[in-house]
XYZ file of C-alpha atoms in Angstrom:
376
model
C -112.721 78.424 37.039
C -114.755 79.348 40.070
C -118.372 80.495 40.342
C -119.441 82.173 43.582
C -122.930 80.773 44.176
C -123.824 83.479 46.698
C -123.167 86.166 44.076
C -124.836 84.077 41.346
C -128.014 83.658 43.411
C -128.056 87.333 44.421
C -127.775 88.337 40.766
C -130.600 85.944 39.869
C -132.814 87.490 42.539
C -132.003 90.966 41.245
C -132.921 89.993 37.679
C -136.275 88.674 38.905
C -136.872 91.910 40.822
C -136.052 93.972 37.752
C -138.312 91.852 35.528
C -141.284 92.650 37.769
C -143.196 89.440 37.096
C -142.267 88.976 33.434
C -140.696 85.520 32.908
C -136.950 85.433 32.242
C -135.634 83.066 29.592
C -132.027 82.115 30.404
C -129.503 82.871 27.660
C -127.369 79.729 27.716
C -124.580 81.343 25.663
C -123.775 83.401 28.742
C -123.669 80.396 31.107
C -122.543 77.163 29.319
C -122.536 75.103 32.513
C -125.524 72.710 32.685
C -125.545 72.598 36.499
C -125.846 76.386 36.636
C -128.605 76.374 34.015
C -130.526 73.857 36.127
C -129.898 75.904 39.260
C -131.314 79.127 37.872
C -134.275 77.408 36.185
C -135.326 76.058 39.581
C -135.818 79.631 40.818
C -139.241 81.294 40.517
C -139.246 83.906 37.774
C -137.103 81.941 35.309
C -138.554 79.738 32.592
C -137.028 78.203 29.492
C -133.696 78.562 27.717
C -132.563 80.793 24.877
C -129.974 78.545 23.204
C -127.345 79.542 20.670
C -127.254 76.429 18.450
C -129.752 73.740 17.558
C -127.280 70.987 18.511
C -127.079 72.559 21.963
C -130.879 72.820 22.192
C -131.268 69.146 21.290
C -128.768 68.128 23.967
C -130.440 70.287 26.629
C -133.817 68.770 25.775
C -132.442 65.216 25.775
C -130.804 65.757 29.169
C -134.002 67.162 30.647
C -132.442 70.536 31.435
C -135.463 72.281 29.880
C -138.573 71.357 27.919
C -138.843 74.848 26.415
C -135.824 75.860 24.339
C -135.760 78.677 21.796
C -132.762 78.768 19.454
C -131.809 82.436 19.254
C -130.093 82.275 15.869
C -131.127 80.743 12.525
C -129.537 77.364 11.800
C -128.335 75.637 8.643
C -127.022 72.613 10.556
C -128.647 69.884 8.484
C -127.501 67.112 10.806
C -129.155 68.741 13.800
C -132.273 69.573 11.763
C -132.575 65.934 10.694
C -132.488 64.919 14.358
C -135.133 67.522 15.191
C -137.663 66.442 12.551
C -137.085 62.783 13.474
C -138.169 63.419 17.069
C -141.747 64.591 17.708
C -140.860 65.144 21.368
C -137.900 67.423 20.586
C -139.808 69.232 17.835
C -142.559 69.997 20.338
C -140.127 71.533 22.823
C -137.654 73.399 20.615
C -138.372 76.535 18.588
C -136.204 77.586 15.638
C -135.463 81.213 14.761
C -136.042 82.374 11.172
C -135.879 85.641 9.292
C -135.850 84.360 5.688
C -137.755 81.814 3.598
C -134.344 80.246 2.924
C -134.329 79.019 6.529
C -137.555 77.110 5.855
C -136.022 75.632 2.719
C -133.107 74.220 4.708
C -135.499 72.481 7.101
C -137.481 71.006 4.208
C -134.277 69.752 2.581
C -133.719 67.229 5.388
C -137.176 65.693 5.660
C -139.180 63.364 3.473
C -142.532 64.281 5.000
C -144.164 67.043 7.009
C -145.578 64.723 9.649
C -143.588 66.416 12.420
C -144.423 70.155 12.587
C -141.504 72.484 13.297
C -142.006 75.390 15.664
C -140.550 78.670 14.414
C -140.240 82.233 15.672
C -139.512 85.317 13.600
C -136.452 87.378 14.437
C -137.255 91.059 13.871
C -134.559 93.715 13.587
C -134.607 95.866 16.724
C -131.970 98.374 15.643
C -132.408 102.142 15.703
C -132.840 103.839 12.340
C -131.631 107.394 12.511
C -130.539 109.720 9.721
C -130.262 106.882 7.254
C -128.047 104.885 9.625
C -128.712 101.619 11.423
C -127.553 101.426 15.047
C -127.612 97.999 16.668
C -126.758 94.355 15.975
C -126.796 93.347 12.313
C -129.232 90.478 12.655
C -132.556 90.205 10.882
C -133.383 91.852 7.509
C -136.971 92.258 8.742
C -137.636 95.726 10.102
C -141.178 96.922 9.361
C -144.572 95.310 9.865
C -144.912 94.553 6.154
C -141.616 92.641 6.178
C -142.671 90.520 9.136
C -146.170 89.836 7.840
C -144.687 88.735 4.517
C -142.602 86.056 6.206
C -145.466 85.092 8.528
C -147.713 84.494 5.517
C -144.999 82.396 3.861
C -144.757 80.282 7.016
C -148.536 79.866 7.121
C -148.566 78.607 3.525
C -145.809 76.044 4.127
C -146.808 72.611 5.392
C -144.954 71.389 8.456
C -144.262 74.738 10.124
C -145.986 76.547 12.967
C -145.337 80.190 13.833
C -145.275 80.447 17.628
C -143.163 83.457 18.545
C -141.215 86.599 17.754
C -137.968 88.100 18.948
C -136.688 91.673 19.020
C -133.211 91.858 20.555
C -132.267 95.484 21.174
C -128.549 94.852 21.617
C -127.693 98.553 21.407
C -129.699 98.936 24.633
C -129.099 95.649 26.452
C -125.444 95.065 25.636
C -123.698 98.453 25.846
C -122.393 100.073 29.048
C -123.799 103.553 29.619
C -122.063 104.766 32.791
C -118.322 104.251 32.246
C -116.458 106.635 34.583
C -113.592 107.199 32.124
C -115.945 107.742 29.151
C -118.481 110.273 30.368
C -119.129 111.920 26.991
C -119.481 108.591 25.199
C -121.753 107.265 27.955
C -124.038 110.277 27.544
C -124.312 109.568 23.815
C -125.026 105.895 24.517
C -127.816 106.802 26.928
C -129.363 109.057 24.290
C -129.210 106.278 21.696
C -130.805 103.885 24.154
C -133.675 106.272 24.853
C -134.313 106.865 21.146
C -134.121 103.129 20.449
C -136.688 102.255 23.095
C -139.094 104.947 21.926
C -138.860 103.875 18.282
C -138.985 100.170 19.105
C -142.084 100.456 21.293
C -144.011 101.906 18.379
C -142.677 99.341 15.915
C -143.355 96.357 18.171
C -146.967 97.434 18.567
C -147.402 97.910 14.818
C -145.928 94.487 14.106
C -147.995 92.786 16.799
C -151.218 94.315 15.476
C -150.355 93.459 11.875
C -149.649 89.837 12.808
C -152.861 89.613 14.806
C -154.787 90.858 11.765
C -153.495 87.853 9.792
C -154.772 85.472 12.465
C -151.327 84.650 13.848
C -151.460 83.624 17.510
C -148.038 83.921 19.144
C -147.131 82.037 22.296
C -144.306 84.416 23.180
C -142.546 87.645 22.271
C -138.937 87.567 23.467
C -136.805 90.680 23.839
C -134.049 92.398 25.738
C -131.102 91.248 27.794
C -129.458 91.671 31.188
C -128.691 95.337 30.585
C -132.226 96.335 29.587
C -134.575 94.245 31.729
C -136.632 97.075 33.239
C -136.945 99.006 29.990
C -137.822 95.914 27.960
C -140.549 94.567 30.248
C -142.179 98.019 30.337
C -143.400 97.316 26.796
C -146.638 95.343 27.034
C -145.960 93.613 23.709
C -143.081 91.713 25.323
C -144.097 88.511 27.134
C -140.621 87.373 28.235
C -137.150 88.840 28.607
C -133.830 87.111 27.986
C -130.941 87.321 30.452
C -127.712 85.466 31.101
C -124.717 87.750 31.539
C -126.343 89.366 34.553
C -125.993 86.089 36.441
C -122.180 85.962 36.271
C -121.434 89.694 35.777
C -118.365 89.890 33.502
C -116.421 93.152 33.291
C -118.367 94.423 30.266
C -121.384 94.651 32.585
C -119.671 96.678 35.303
C -120.932 100.120 34.291
C -124.679 100.225 33.732
C -126.998 102.807 35.239
C -129.842 100.298 35.451
C -128.188 97.679 37.679
C -125.095 96.836 39.711
C -124.474 93.059 39.640
C -122.019 91.156 41.832
C -119.036 89.541 40.051
C -119.613 85.789 40.255
C -117.169 84.112 37.841
C -113.390 84.019 38.191
C -110.415 82.032 37.001
C -107.200 81.551 38.936
C -103.737 81.407 37.372
C -100.550 80.377 39.202
C -97.477 82.559 39.377
C -94.758 80.559 37.601
C -91.843 83.016 37.664
C -90.591 86.383 38.844
C -88.607 88.024 36.001
C -87.910 91.073 38.214
C -88.843 92.347 41.693
C -91.615 94.444 40.110
C -93.118 91.758 37.853
C -94.935 88.478 38.508
C -95.693 86.200 35.574
C -98.643 83.798 35.635
C -99.187 80.807 33.389
C -101.674 81.281 30.524
C -104.570 83.690 30.866
C -105.072 85.112 27.384
C -108.815 84.584 27.240
C -109.806 87.487 24.994
C -113.505 88.196 24.600
C -115.285 88.268 21.263
C -116.422 91.505 19.657
C -114.516 94.566 18.429
C -110.860 94.363 19.448
C -109.894 96.683 22.285
C -108.634 96.842 25.840
C -112.100 96.196 27.197
C -112.008 92.686 25.671
C -108.981 91.625 27.706
C -109.313 89.828 31.051
C -108.894 91.888 34.207
C -106.557 90.892 37.069
C -108.927 91.039 40.046
C -107.243 89.740 43.175
C -104.984 90.722 44.706
C -106.190 94.192 43.761
C -103.842 96.597 42.035
C -102.312 94.293 39.412
C -102.140 95.318 35.749
C -101.427 93.746 32.392
C -98.370 95.074 30.576
C -98.744 97.083 27.384
C -96.231 94.984 25.461
C -97.496 91.449 26.209
C -101.040 91.880 27.523
C -102.781 88.604 28.356
C -100.859 85.812 26.676
C -101.770 82.284 25.687
C -98.941 80.713 27.709
C -97.835 83.478 30.029
C -99.118 86.805 31.334
C -96.740 89.202 33.114
C -98.326 91.466 35.726
C -97.155 94.715 37.260
C -98.393 96.851 40.151
C -97.569 96.931 43.849
C -98.933 93.426 44.687
C -96.683 91.874 42.030
C -93.692 92.326 44.317
C -95.466 90.402 47.094
C -96.364 87.330 45.037
C -94.345 84.116 45.221
C -94.040 81.294 42.718
C -97.122 79.088 43.158
C -99.452 81.854 44.373
C -102.755 82.259 42.536
C -103.901 85.456 40.821
C -107.635 85.733 40.141
C -109.007 87.187 36.907
C -112.393 88.219 35.567
C -113.318 87.712 31.927
C -114.812 90.482 29.808
C -117.788 88.392 28.657
C -119.995 85.826 30.277
C -119.968 82.201 29.194
C -116.965 82.364 26.883
C -114.263 81.427 29.445
C -116.026 78.103 30.134
C -115.034 76.974 26.639
C -111.465 76.729 27.984
C -112.113 74.455 30.970
C -113.768 71.096 31.575
C -114.711 71.633 35.218
C -115.920 74.500 37.385
C -115.574 74.818 41.154
C -118.690 76.096 42.928
C -118.070 78.287 45.953
C -120.625 78.800 48.734
C -119.590 81.047 51.587
C -115.965 80.188 52.400
C -116.040 76.638 50.971
C -115.982 74.875 47.632
C -119.088 72.697 47.683
C -119.133 70.993 44.302
C -117.199 70.448 41.082
C -119.376 70.506 37.957
C -118.730 70.119 34.252
C -118.939 72.770 31.578
C -120.200 71.919 28.086
C -116.561 71.216 27.246
C -116.338 68.853 30.210
C -119.256 66.907 28.748
C -117.249 66.551 25.537
C -119.371 69.132 23.727
C -118.325 72.035 21.511
C -121.288 73.975 20.197
């Protein structure tokens, strides 16, 4: 695995420009390399981490990577919760995400007292409701102001909890390409859905904010958006911070957005191990398929030398990946072929170390979460 620091830094600068002064909380799920998290957090415009598990958040806080970590998803990890409520320092720096009273019950099940208050934020559904259908990630059951206020009041009545934030992740805006050259009709529909989503969500965010304020709730932050929606998200004055992570490394699923044009920054190299025919070169391993709905867009892309293609019969395999295309005939056993992954962060689960490239030279080898012996 290689990360091009010049591209990484350029992408970070572009995210800051797009955010227009609104702080960016780094989505660690899309990075998963502590050295890179530290690097981006040192840049003006970035503050805090949006983690994906509580165990991860605890480790990041213990290691001093960040003193402001929001866990983006509800947790039922009782072991991690027990560690949280046993540490006043960690509990003061980590915020849990909730969308159900049941999440509060799990926290209470691991503690004998309420001496250590637990910071919580409410995850609000940010999907588009249209014609009786729901378009967007299936996350929170809370959609309207009444739903959110109901949970906020339940939190207020419970000892040992403090409501400090809210989240509205509009994944149907932030995480879907809208300018795919080979899918012009679909891209037009996606852009229409995005526009409708933003219009509806702006109204709903304001209603929820005002309803919470009427109950006396004082939120420290309102998190929203992602790499693909930075400008649109920060245009809403309810939002106090935007999340971003994939825009730093620019995987292939972020190649075709109208709003930004990031520089690919993460690659993995695979050696040619055999030549089954003059037209085919086979590399070792490579089948790092991205999560999400199965399809060709979830497969890795041969990137350099340019012009290589996966085969329809084998695709990207766990132990071997045959490649066709003109450059295949020019490759020798031992040559490296460079690939890009479809999603950001996920390929680092397969390696323990990452080579950092600056200009023409490798300047440092750093460890991924996996290299630290961690699997979150």
